[in-house]
Amino acid sequence: MNQSAHRVPALPQATLDLGELIAEHGERLLRSAALLCDDLHEAEDLVQETLIQAMRGSARFRGECAVYTWLYGILLNLCRRHRRKQRRLIYNEDRMLSETAPSRPVTEHDQTYCAEGLALALRTLSQEHREAIILRYYEGLKIDEIARVAGLSTGTVKSRLHYALRQLAQVVPGELNLFGSADTQTHYSE
Amino acid sequence: MNCKTFHHFVFEYLDDTLDRAIKAKAEVHLQGCASCRGALDREQAAGRSLRAALQRSTASLSLNPGLHDRVQRAIAPKEKRPT
Ligand SMILES: [Zn+2]
């Protein structure tokens, strides 16, 4: 209310409204981020940073793709950068310490999230394969859409999916394992 | 079309994004190949269980109520401090 009285000189007409972005896409982004980076607090930070970048760059959004797809592209890049940084940190810590203590207490939130066998199974995949699975099965994207969002060829997307499914079939706990018998494996191996 | 080619196109077959000619060939192959029909069924079943599990594992997550304000603050132009 008060803000509108002191409105700052307008930025190039922003087509996006922050409140709307959060209401329409916030939760879905958070959940996807949690799956991608495997840490709720990181996921919250990544979603926040995604929205900041989106709002700052909103003049560049031309509506060529759906708003969510655009946001997702930003999120995916941030996740990738975050994972790379994390890997360096782990490497450095490993060199200095023989054992690392958990950095924060496990919350109830975490427990629900980690209790899922699938979350654990996803953790065994490399970042690229995890991404492929999440884009396909959580985001429900078609092969060509995954290729566009992830910046890959459709051939790469397909081979990552085949590989990731094969890996998951080996590690997913029994009750989630609907991938069929070892037969799947022989069929898919090429 | 042979099994290897069908395997290569299985996702696009499910997405229904194949060229009409390739799709027709895939369908002919499927009719005569129990192994690929089985693979297709398993891929669909895997998809269903993954979708359900991914949704279940994140269903309890919700946004932090302070998110809007934090983003708003970050994108607001910095106020000039009086010197
Ligand atoms: Zn076949």
PDB file of C-alpha atoms and ligand atoms in Angstrom:
ATOM      1  CA  MET A   1       0.000   0.000   0.000  1.00  0.00           C
ATOM      2  CA  ASN A   2       2.608   2.418   1.163  1.00  0.00           C
ATOM      3  CA  GLN A   3       4.879   1.102  -1.549  1.00  0.00           C
ATOM      4  CA  SER A   4       2.703   2.310  -4.393  1.00  0.00           C
ATOM      5  CA  ALA A   5       2.939   5.873  -3.090  1.00  0.00           C
ATOM      6  CA  HIS A   6       6.730   5.756  -3.394  1.00  0.00           C
ATOM      7  CA  ARG A   7       6.875   3.810  -6.587  1.00  0.00           C
ATOM      8  CA  VAL A   8      10.388   3.617  -7.966  1.00  0.00           C
ATOM      9  CA  PRO A   9      11.032   4.655 -11.540  1.00  0.00           C
ATOM     10  CA  ALA A  10       9.620   1.754 -13.507  1.00  0.00           C
ATOM     11  CA  LEU A  11      11.873  -0.985 -14.750  1.00  0.00           C
ATOM     12  CA  PRO A  12      11.234  -2.016 -18.352  1.00  0.00           C
ATOM     13  CA  GLN A  13       7.641  -3.167 -18.037  1.00  0.00           C
ATOM     14  CA  ALA A  14       7.820  -6.411 -16.103  1.00  0.00           C
ATOM     15  CA  THR A  15       5.343  -8.905 -17.437  1.00  0.00           C
ATOM     16  CA  LEU A  16       5.622 -11.142 -14.422  1.00  0.00           C
ATOM     17  CA  ASP A  17       4.102 -10.677 -11.023  1.00  0.00           C
ATOM     18  CA  LEU A  18       6.033 -12.197  -8.153  1.00  0.00           C
ATOM     19  CA  GLY A  19       2.954 -13.107  -6.143  1.00  0.00           C
ATOM     20  CA  GLU A  20       1.468 -14.891  -9.130  1.00  0.00           C
ATOM     21  CA  LEU A  21       4.699 -16.706  -9.916  1.00  0.00           C
ATOM     22  CA  ILE A  22       4.908 -18.022  -6.382  1.00  0.00           C
ATOM     23  CA  ALA A  23       1.248 -18.947  -6.171  1.00  0.00           C
ATOM     24  CA  GLU A  24       1.226 -20.731  -9.502  1.00  0.00           C
ATOM     25  CA  HIS A  25       4.658 -22.310  -9.667  1.00  0.00           C
ATOM     26  CA  GLY A  26       6.371 -21.971  -6.301  1.00  0.00           C
ATOM     27  CA  GLU A  27       5.425 -25.251  -4.762  1.00  0.00           C
ATOM     28  CA  ARG A  28       6.110 -27.278  -7.863  1.00  0.00           C
ATOM     29  CA  LEU A  29       9.523 -25.632  -8.203  1.00  0.00           C
ATOM     30  CA  LEU A  30      10.359 -26.371  -4.585  1.00  0.00           C
ATOM     31  CA  ARG A  31       9.444 -30.015  -4.879  1.00  0.00           C
ATOM     32  CA  SER A  32      11.395 -30.431  -8.059  1.00  0.00           C
ATOM     33  CA  ALA A  33      14.362 -28.621  -6.536  1.00  0.00           C
ATOM     34  CA  ALA A  34      14.256 -30.918  -3.508  1.00  0.00           C
ATOM     35  CA  LEU A  35      14.398 -33.920  -5.802  1.00  0.00           C
ATOM     36  CA  LEU A  36      17.162 -32.426  -7.909  1.00  0.00           C
ATOM     37  CA  CYS A  37      19.459 -31.345  -5.101  1.00  0.00           C
ATOM     38  CA  ASP A  38      18.344 -33.749  -2.402  1.00  0.00           C
ATOM     39  CA  ASP A  39      18.320 -31.211   0.408  1.00  0.00           C
ATOM     40  CA  LEU A  40      15.287 -29.248   1.524  1.00  0.00           C
ATOM     41  CA  HIS A  41      17.158 -26.193   2.744  1.00  0.00           C
ATOM     42  CA  GLU A  42      19.205 -26.014  -0.426  1.00  0.00           C
ATOM     43  CA  ALA A  43      16.017 -26.441  -2.405  1.00  0.00           C
ATOM     44  CA  GLU A  44      14.462 -23.455  -0.648  1.00  0.00           C
ATOM     45  CA  ASP A  45      17.519 -21.342  -1.393  1.00  0.00           C
ATOM     46  CA  LEU A  46      17.551 -22.455  -5.007  1.00  0.00           C
ATOM     47  CA  VAL A  47      13.886 -21.598  -5.495  1.00  0.00           C
ATOM     48  CA  GLN A  48      14.457 -18.200  -3.932  1.00  0.00           C
ATOM     49  CA  GLU A  49      17.410 -17.564  -6.230  1.00  0.00           C
ATOM     50  CA  THR A  50      15.403 -18.799  -9.226  1.00  0.00           C
ATOM     51  CA  LEU A  51      12.659 -16.304  -8.483  1.00  0.00           C
ATOM     52  CA  ILE A  52      15.146 -13.485  -7.959  1.00  0.00           C
ATOM     53  CA  GLN A  53      16.806 -14.207 -11.302  1.00  0.00           C
ATOM     54  CA  ALA A  54      13.434 -14.565 -12.965  1.00  0.00           C
ATOM     55  CA  MET A  55      12.178 -11.231 -11.660  1.00  0.00           C
ATOM     56  CA  ARG A  56      15.414  -9.475 -12.572  1.00  0.00           C
ATOM     57  CA  GLY A  57      15.321 -10.938 -16.033  1.00  0.00           C
ATOM     58  CA  SER A  58      11.581 -10.737 -16.482  1.00  0.00           C
ATOM     59  CA  ALA A  59      11.953  -8.173 -19.249  1.00  0.00           C
ATOM     60  CA  ARG A  60      13.749 -10.865 -21.200  1.00  0.00           C
ATOM     61  CA  PHE A  61      10.879 -13.304 -20.847  1.00  0.00           C
ATOM     62  CA  ARG A  62       9.072 -13.178 -24.162  1.00  0.00           C
ATOM     63  CA  GLY A  63       6.540 -15.845 -23.650  1.00  0.00           C
ATOM     64  CA  GLU A  64       8.117 -18.132 -26.243  1.00  0.00           C
ATOM     65  CA  CYS A  65       7.779 -21.004 -23.816  1.00  0.00           C
ATOM     66  CA  ALA A  66       5.543 -21.542 -20.837  1.00  0.00           C
ATOM     67  CA  VAL A  67       6.464 -19.545 -17.747  1.00  0.00           C
ATOM     68  CA  TYR A  68       7.116 -22.722 -15.809  1.00  0.00           C
ATOM     69  CA  THR A  69       9.494 -24.050 -18.450  1.00  0.00           C
ATOM     70  CA  TRP A  70      11.421 -20.808 -18.320  1.00  0.00           C
ATOM     71  CA  LEU A  71      11.603 -20.888 -14.509  1.00  0.00           C
ATOM     72  CA  TYR A  72      12.599 -24.520 -14.623  1.00  0.00           C
ATOM     73  CA  GLY A  73      15.497 -23.732 -16.944  1.00  0.00           C
ATOM     74  CA  ILE A  74      16.818 -21.206 -14.413  1.00  0.00           C
ATOM     75  CA  LEU A  75      16.357 -23.658 -11.540  1.00  0.00           C
ATOM     76  CA  LEU A  76      18.126 -26.438 -13.394  1.00  0.00           C
ATOM     77  CA  ASN A  77      21.153 -24.261 -14.080  1.00  0.00           C
ATOM     78  CA  LEU A  78      21.321 -23.179 -10.458  1.00  0.00           C
ATOM     79  CA  CYS A  79      21.077 -26.785  -9.284  1.00  0.00           C
ATOM     80  CA  ARG A  80      23.858 -27.835 -11.603  1.00  0.00           C
ATOM     81  CA  ARG A  81      26.091 -25.035 -10.367  1.00  0.00           C
ATOM     82  CA  HIS A  82      25.231 -25.883  -6.776  1.00  0.00           C
ATOM     83  CA  ARG A  83      26.096 -29.551  -7.279  1.00  0.00           C
ATOM     84  CA  ARG A  84      29.431 -28.694  -8.797  1.00  0.00           C
ATOM     85  CA  LYS A  85      30.266 -26.427  -5.868  1.00  0.00           C
ATOM     86  CA  GLN A  86      29.132 -29.093  -3.416  1.00  0.00           C
ATOM     87  CA  ARG A  87      31.321 -31.699  -5.024  1.00  0.00           C
ATOM     88  CA  ARG A  88      34.344 -29.446  -4.631  1.00  0.00           C
ATOM     89  CA  LEU A  89      33.466 -28.859  -0.972  1.00  0.00           C
ATOM     90  CA  ILE A  90      33.120 -32.558  -0.270  1.00  0.00           C
ATOM     91  CA  TYR A  91      36.420 -33.181  -1.926  1.00  0.00           C
ATOM     92  CA  ASN A  92      38.134 -30.534   0.206  1.00  0.00           C
ATOM     93  CA  GLU A  93      36.521 -31.737   3.408  1.00  0.00           C
ATOM     94  CA  ASP A  94      37.516 -35.293   2.702  1.00  0.00           C
ATOM     95  CA  ARG A  95      41.068 -34.243   2.422  1.00  0.00           C
ATOM     96  CA  MET A  96      41.025 -32.454   5.753  1.00  0.00           C
ATOM     97  CA  LEU A  97      38.779 -34.620   7.879  1.00  0.00           C
ATOM     98  CA  SER A  98      38.494 -38.327   8.114  1.00  0.00           C
ATOM     99  CA  GLU A  99      34.946 -38.047   9.398  1.00  0.00           C
ATOM    100  CA  THR A 100      32.354 -35.363   8.943  1.00  0.00           C
ATOM    101  CA  ALA A 101      29.521 -34.766  11.359  1.00  0.00           C
ATOM    102  CA  PRO A 102      26.053 -33.942  10.047  1.00  0.00           C
ATOM    103  CA  SER A 103      25.879 -30.190   9.630  1.00  0.00           C
ATOM    104  CA  ARG A 104      22.423 -29.746  11.150  1.00  0.00           C
ATOM    105  CA  PRO A 105      19.877 -31.758  13.103  1.00  0.00           C
ATOM    106  CA  VAL A 106      17.479 -33.900  11.109  1.00  0.00           C
ATOM    107  CA  THR A 107      14.017 -32.368  11.111  1.00  0.00           C
ATOM    108  CA  GLU A 108      10.673 -34.063  10.823  1.00  0.00           C
ATOM    109  CA  HIS A 109      10.429 -32.627   7.334  1.00  0.00           C
ATOM    110  CA  ASP A 110      13.632 -34.371   6.374  1.00  0.00           C
ATOM    111  CA  GLN A 111      12.501 -37.649   7.805  1.00  0.00           C
ATOM    112  CA  THR A 112       9.316 -37.789   5.772  1.00  0.00           C
ATOM    113  CA  TYR A 113      11.295 -36.893   2.736  1.00  0.00           C
ATOM    114  CA  CYS A 114      14.132 -39.328   3.336  1.00  0.00           C
ATOM    115  CA  ALA A 115      11.874 -42.124   4.482  1.00  0.00           C
ATOM    116  CA  GLU A 116      11.047 -42.748   0.878  1.00  0.00           C
ATOM    117  CA  GLY A 117      13.032 -45.518  -0.648  1.00  0.00           C
ATOM    118  CA  LEU A 118      12.922 -43.823  -3.942  1.00  0.00           C
ATOM    119  CA  ALA A 119      14.607 -40.694  -2.674  1.00  0.00           C
ATOM    120  CA  LEU A 120      17.404 -42.952  -1.547  1.00  0.00           C
ATOM    121  CA  ALA A 121      17.531 -44.739  -4.848  1.00  0.00           C
ATOM    122  CA  LEU A 122      17.668 -41.470  -6.739  1.00  0.00           C
ATOM    123  CA  ARG A 123      20.666 -40.529  -4.656  1.00  0.00           C
ATOM    124  CA  THR A 124      22.606 -43.391  -6.157  1.00  0.00           C
ATOM    125  CA  LEU A 125      22.251 -41.898  -9.615  1.00  0.00           C
ATOM    126  CA  SER A 126      24.625 -39.347 -11.041  1.00  0.00           C
ATOM    127  CA  GLN A 127      23.277 -35.811 -11.331  1.00  0.00           C
ATOM    128  CA  GLU A 128      22.681 -36.188 -15.077  1.00  0.00           C
ATOM    129  CA  HIS A 129      20.695 -39.390 -14.681  1.00  0.00           C
ATOM    130  CA  ARG A 130      18.736 -38.060 -11.736  1.00  0.00           C
ATOM    131  CA  GLU A 131      17.827 -34.993 -13.774  1.00  0.00           C
ATOM    132  CA  ALA A 132      16.578 -37.127 -16.625  1.00  0.00           C
ATOM    133  CA  ILE A 133      14.352 -39.174 -14.315  1.00  0.00           C
ATOM    134  CA  ILE A 134      12.908 -36.113 -12.583  1.00  0.00           C
ATOM    135  CA  LEU A 135      12.224 -34.267 -15.811  1.00  0.00           C
ATOM    136  CA  ARG A 136      10.537 -37.288 -17.319  1.00  0.00           C
ATOM    137  CA  TYR A 137       8.602 -38.733 -14.419  1.00  0.00           C
ATOM    138  CA  TYR A 138       8.089 -35.872 -12.017  1.00  0.00           C
ATOM    139  CA  GLU A 139       7.719 -33.042 -14.506  1.00  0.00           C
ATOM    140  CA  GLY A 140       6.054 -35.335 -17.008  1.00  0.00           C
ATOM    141  CA  LEU A 141       7.955 -33.913 -19.960  1.00  0.00           C
ATOM    142  CA  LYS A 142       8.224 -35.505 -23.381  1.00  0.00           C
ATOM    143  CA  ILE A 143      11.629 -36.405 -24.763  1.00  0.00           C
ATOM    144  CA  ASP A 144      11.909 -33.314 -26.964  1.00  0.00           C
ATOM    145  CA  GLU A 145      10.844 -31.072 -24.090  1.00  0.00           C
ATOM    146  CA  ILE A 146      13.474 -32.562 -21.786  1.00  0.00           C
ATOM    147  CA  ALA A 147      16.064 -32.020 -24.488  1.00  0.00           C
ATOM    148  CA  ARG A 148      15.106 -28.349 -24.730  1.00  0.00           C
ATOM    149  CA  VAL A 149      15.017 -27.660 -20.995  1.00  0.00           C
ATOM    150  CA  ALA A 150      18.215 -29.567 -20.238  1.00  0.00           C
ATOM    151  CA  GLY A 151      20.082 -28.371 -23.304  1.00  0.00           C
ATOM    152  CA  LEU A 152      20.742 -31.867 -24.647  1.00  0.00           C
ATOM    153  CA  SER A 153      20.129 -33.842 -27.805  1.00  0.00           C
ATOM    154  CA  THR A 154      17.137 -36.179 -27.790  1.00  0.00           C
ATOM    155  CA  GLY A 155      19.545 -39.099 -28.275  1.00  0.00           C
ATOM    156  CA  THR A 156      21.400 -38.188 -25.086  1.00  0.00           C
ATOM    157  CA  VAL A 157      18.152 -37.794 -23.166  1.00  0.00           C
ATOM    158  CA  LYS A 158      16.963 -41.230 -24.252  1.00  0.00           C
ATOM    159  CA  SER A 159      20.186 -43.008 -23.459  1.00  0.00           C
ATOM    160  CA  ARG A 160      20.340 -41.334 -20.037  1.00  0.00           C
ATOM    161  CA  LEU A 161      16.793 -42.431 -19.321  1.00  0.00           C
ATOM    162  CA  HIS A 162      17.446 -46.009 -20.374  1.00  0.00           C
ATOM    163  CA  TYR A 163      20.561 -46.097 -18.267  1.00  0.00           C
ATOM    164  CA  ALA A 164      18.898 -44.476 -15.232  1.00  0.00           C
ATOM    165  CA  LEU A 165      15.959 -46.888 -15.356  1.00  0.00           C
ATOM    166  CA  ARG A 166      18.340 -49.791 -15.553  1.00  0.00           C
ATOM    167  CA  GLN A 167      20.250 -48.470 -12.526  1.00  0.00           C
ATOM    168  CA  LEU A 168      17.094 -47.824 -10.517  1.00  0.00           C
ATOM    169  CA  ALA A 169      15.810 -51.294 -11.252  1.00  0.00           C
ATOM    170  CA  GLN A 170      18.868 -52.588  -9.453  1.00  0.00           C
ATOM    171  CA  VAL A 171      18.645 -50.442  -6.333  1.00  0.00           C
ATOM    172  CA  VAL A 172      14.985 -49.579  -5.754  1.00  0.00           C
ATOM    173  CA  PRO A 173      13.691 -51.432  -2.715  1.00  0.00           C
ATOM    174  CA  GLY A 174      11.300 -54.281  -3.367  1.00  0.00           C
ATOM    175  CA  GLU A 175       7.981 -52.535  -2.907  1.00  0.00           C
ATOM    176  CA  LEU A 176       8.854 -49.876  -5.447  1.00  0.00           C
ATOM    177  CA  ASN A 177      10.436 -52.197  -7.882  1.00  0.00           C
ATOM    178  CA  LEU A 178       7.949 -52.451 -10.672  1.00  0.00           C
ATOM    179  CA  PHE A 179      10.619 -52.498 -13.270  1.00  0.00           C
ATOM    180  CA  GLY A 180      10.132 -56.149 -13.897  1.00  0.00           C
ATOM    181  CA  SER A 181      12.551 -58.963 -13.529  1.00  0.00           C
ATOM    182  CA  ALA A 182      16.161 -59.286 -14.549  1.00  0.00           C
ATOM    183  CA  ASP A 183      14.655 -59.796 -17.959  1.00  0.00           C
ATOM    184  CA  THR A 184      14.214 -56.007 -18.243  1.00  0.00           C
ATOM    185  CA  GLN A 185      17.881 -55.663 -17.833  1.00  0.00           C
ATOM    186  CA  THR A 186      18.804 -58.001 -20.618  1.00  0.00           C
ATOM    187  CA  HIS A 187      16.265 -56.412 -22.877  1.00  0.00           C
ATOM    188  CA  TYR A 188      17.503 -52.900 -22.168  1.00  0.00           C
ATOM    189  CA  SER A 189      21.185 -53.647 -22.320  1.00  0.00           C
ATOM    190  CA  GLU A 190      22.665 -52.549 -25.552  1.00  0.00           C
TER     191      GLU A 190
ATOM    192  CA  MET B   1      11.547 -52.249 -37.626  1.00  0.00           C
ATOM    193  CA  ASN B   2      13.499 -54.555 -35.331  1.00  0.00           C
ATOM    194  CA  CYS B   3      13.665 -54.772 -31.526  1.00  0.00           C
ATOM    195  CA  LYS B   4      16.698 -52.545 -31.291  1.00  0.00           C
ATOM    196  CA  THR B   5      15.027 -49.785 -33.269  1.00  0.00           C
ATOM    197  CA  PHE B   6      11.838 -50.091 -31.268  1.00  0.00           C
ATOM    198  CA  HIS B   7      13.857 -49.833 -28.081  1.00  0.00           C
ATOM    199  CA  HIS B   8      15.411 -46.658 -29.468  1.00  0.00           C
ATOM    200  CA  PHE B   9      11.984 -45.139 -30.085  1.00  0.00           C
ATOM    201  CA  VAL B  10      10.089 -46.467 -27.065  1.00  0.00           C
ATOM    202  CA  PHE B  11       9.846 -43.124 -25.222  1.00  0.00           C
ATOM    203  CA  GLU B  12       8.730 -41.204 -28.288  1.00  0.00           C
ATOM    204  CA  TYR B  13       6.261 -43.961 -29.013  1.00  0.00           C
ATOM    205  CA  LEU B  14       4.766 -43.393 -25.559  1.00  0.00           C
ATOM    206  CA  ASP B  15       4.900 -39.613 -26.043  1.00  0.00           C
ATOM    207  CA  ASP B  16       3.134 -40.016 -29.361  1.00  0.00           C
ATOM    208  CA  THR B  17       5.692 -37.785 -31.032  1.00  0.00           C
ATOM    209  CA  LEU B  18       6.944 -40.156 -33.729  1.00  0.00           C
ATOM    210  CA  ASP B  19       6.576 -39.392 -37.410  1.00  0.00           C
ATOM    211  CA  ARG B  20       3.525 -41.106 -38.739  1.00  0.00           C
ATOM    212  CA  ALA B  21       5.559 -43.475 -40.896  1.00  0.00           C
ATOM    213  CA  ILE B  22       7.805 -44.558 -38.029  1.00  0.00           C
ATOM    214  CA  LYS B  23       4.861 -44.918 -35.704  1.00  0.00           C
ATOM    215  CA  ALA B  24       3.158 -47.223 -38.183  1.00  0.00           C
ATOM    216  CA  LYS B  25       6.278 -49.365 -38.408  1.00  0.00           C
ATOM    217  CA  ALA B  26       6.532 -49.471 -34.621  1.00  0.00           C
ATOM    218  CA  GLU B  27       2.955 -50.654 -34.393  1.00  0.00           C
ATOM    219  CA  VAL B  28       3.516 -53.389 -36.918  1.00  0.00           C
ATOM    220  CA  HIS B  29       6.573 -54.515 -34.983  1.00  0.00           C
ATOM    221  CA  LEU B  30       4.698 -54.475 -31.667  1.00  0.00           C
ATOM    222  CA  GLN B  31       1.948 -56.654 -33.037  1.00  0.00           C
ATOM    223  CA  GLY B  32       4.422 -59.348 -33.876  1.00  0.00           C
ATOM    224  CA  CYS B  33       6.864 -59.006 -30.958  1.00  0.00           C
ATOM    225  CA  ALA B  34       5.897 -60.127 -27.470  1.00  0.00           C
ATOM    226  CA  SER B  35       9.258 -59.067 -26.101  1.00  0.00           C
ATOM    227  CA  CYS B  36       8.790 -55.421 -27.123  1.00  0.00           C
ATOM    228  CA  ARG B  37       5.172 -55.452 -25.933  1.00  0.00           C
ATOM    229  CA  GLY B  38       6.499 -56.615 -22.577  1.00  0.00           C
ATOM    230  CA  ALA B  39       9.183 -53.920 -22.569  1.00  0.00           C
ATOM    231  CA  LEU B  40       6.549 -51.292 -23.342  1.00  0.00           C
ATOM    232  CA  ASP B  41       4.347 -52.514 -20.487  1.00  0.00           C
ATOM    233  CA  ARG B  42       7.257 -52.456 -18.101  1.00  0.00           C
ATOM    234  CA  GLU B  43       8.273 -48.974 -19.160  1.00  0.00           C
ATOM    235  CA  GLN B  44       4.743 -47.758 -18.516  1.00  0.00           C
ATOM    236  CA  ALA B  45       4.568 -49.516 -15.161  1.00  0.00           C
ATOM    237  CA  ALA B  46       7.941 -48.091 -14.174  1.00  0.00           C
ATOM    238  CA  GLY B  47       6.699 -44.651 -15.177  1.00  0.00           C
ATOM    239  CA  ARG B  48       3.585 -44.981 -13.048  1.00  0.00           C
ATOM    240  CA  SER B  49       5.452 -46.165  -9.988  1.00  0.00           C
ATOM    241  CA  LEU B  50       8.157 -43.525 -10.341  1.00  0.00           C
ATOM    242  CA  ARG B  51       5.599 -40.761 -10.786  1.00  0.00           C
ATOM    243  CA  ALA B  52       3.682 -41.918  -7.732  1.00  0.00           C
ATOM    244  CA  ALA B  53       6.789 -42.320  -5.611  1.00  0.00           C
ATOM    245  CA  LEU B  54       8.283 -38.970  -6.623  1.00  0.00           C
ATOM    246  CA  GLN B  55       5.006 -37.242  -5.835  1.00  0.00           C
ATOM    247  CA  ARG B  56       4.640 -39.044  -2.545  1.00  0.00           C
ATOM    248  CA  SER B  57       8.165 -38.262  -1.448  1.00  0.00           C
ATOM    249  CA  THR B  58       7.667 -34.532  -1.976  1.00  0.00           C
ATOM    250  CA  ALA B  59       4.008 -34.173  -1.034  1.00  0.00           C
ATOM    251  CA  SER B  60       4.770 -32.827   2.430  1.00  0.00           C
ATOM    252  CA  LEU B  61       7.016 -30.022   1.189  1.00  0.00           C
ATOM    253  CA  SER B  62       5.548 -26.563   1.133  1.00  0.00           C
ATOM    254  CA  LEU B  63       6.909 -23.114   0.580  1.00  0.00           C
ATOM    255  CA  ASN B  64       8.366 -21.066   3.348  1.00  0.00           C
ATOM    256  CA  PRO B  65       5.919 -18.211   4.008  1.00  0.00           C
ATOM    257  CA  GLY B  66       8.767 -15.675   4.067  1.00  0.00           C
ATOM    258  CA  LEU B  67       9.757 -16.431   0.476  1.00  0.00           C
ATOM    259  CA  HIS B  68       7.800 -13.614  -1.142  1.00  0.00           C
ATOM    260  CA  ASP B  69       9.273 -10.946   1.119  1.00  0.00           C
ATOM    261  CA  ARG B  70      12.806 -12.209   0.752  1.00  0.00           C
ATOM    262  CA  VAL B  71      12.620 -12.184  -3.030  1.00  0.00           C
ATOM    263  CA  GLN B  72      10.930  -8.799  -2.981  1.00  0.00           C
ATOM    264  CA  ARG B  73      13.693  -7.397  -0.819  1.00  0.00           C
ATOM    265  CA  ALA B  74      16.385  -8.844  -3.049  1.00  0.00           C
ATOM    266  CA  ILE B  75      14.981  -7.343  -6.223  1.00  0.00           C
ATOM    267  CA  ALA B  76      14.041  -3.958  -4.764  1.00  0.00           C
ATOM    268  CA  PRO B  77      16.359  -1.168  -5.871  1.00  0.00           C
ATOM    269  CA  LYS B  78      18.789  -0.282  -3.104  1.00  0.00           C
ATOM    270  CA  GLU B  79      17.828   2.812  -1.159  1.00  0.00           C
ATOM    271  CA  LYS B  80      20.388   5.560  -1.067  1.00  0.00           C
ATOM    272  CA  ARG B  81      21.600   6.335   2.410  1.00  0.00           C
ATOM    273  CA  PRO B  82      21.887   9.969   3.365  1.00  0.00           C
ATOM    274  CA  THR B  83      25.514  10.922   3.777  1.00  0.00           C
TER     275      THR B  83
HETATM  276 ZN    ZN C   1      10.760 -56.450 -30.635  1.00  0.00          ZN
END
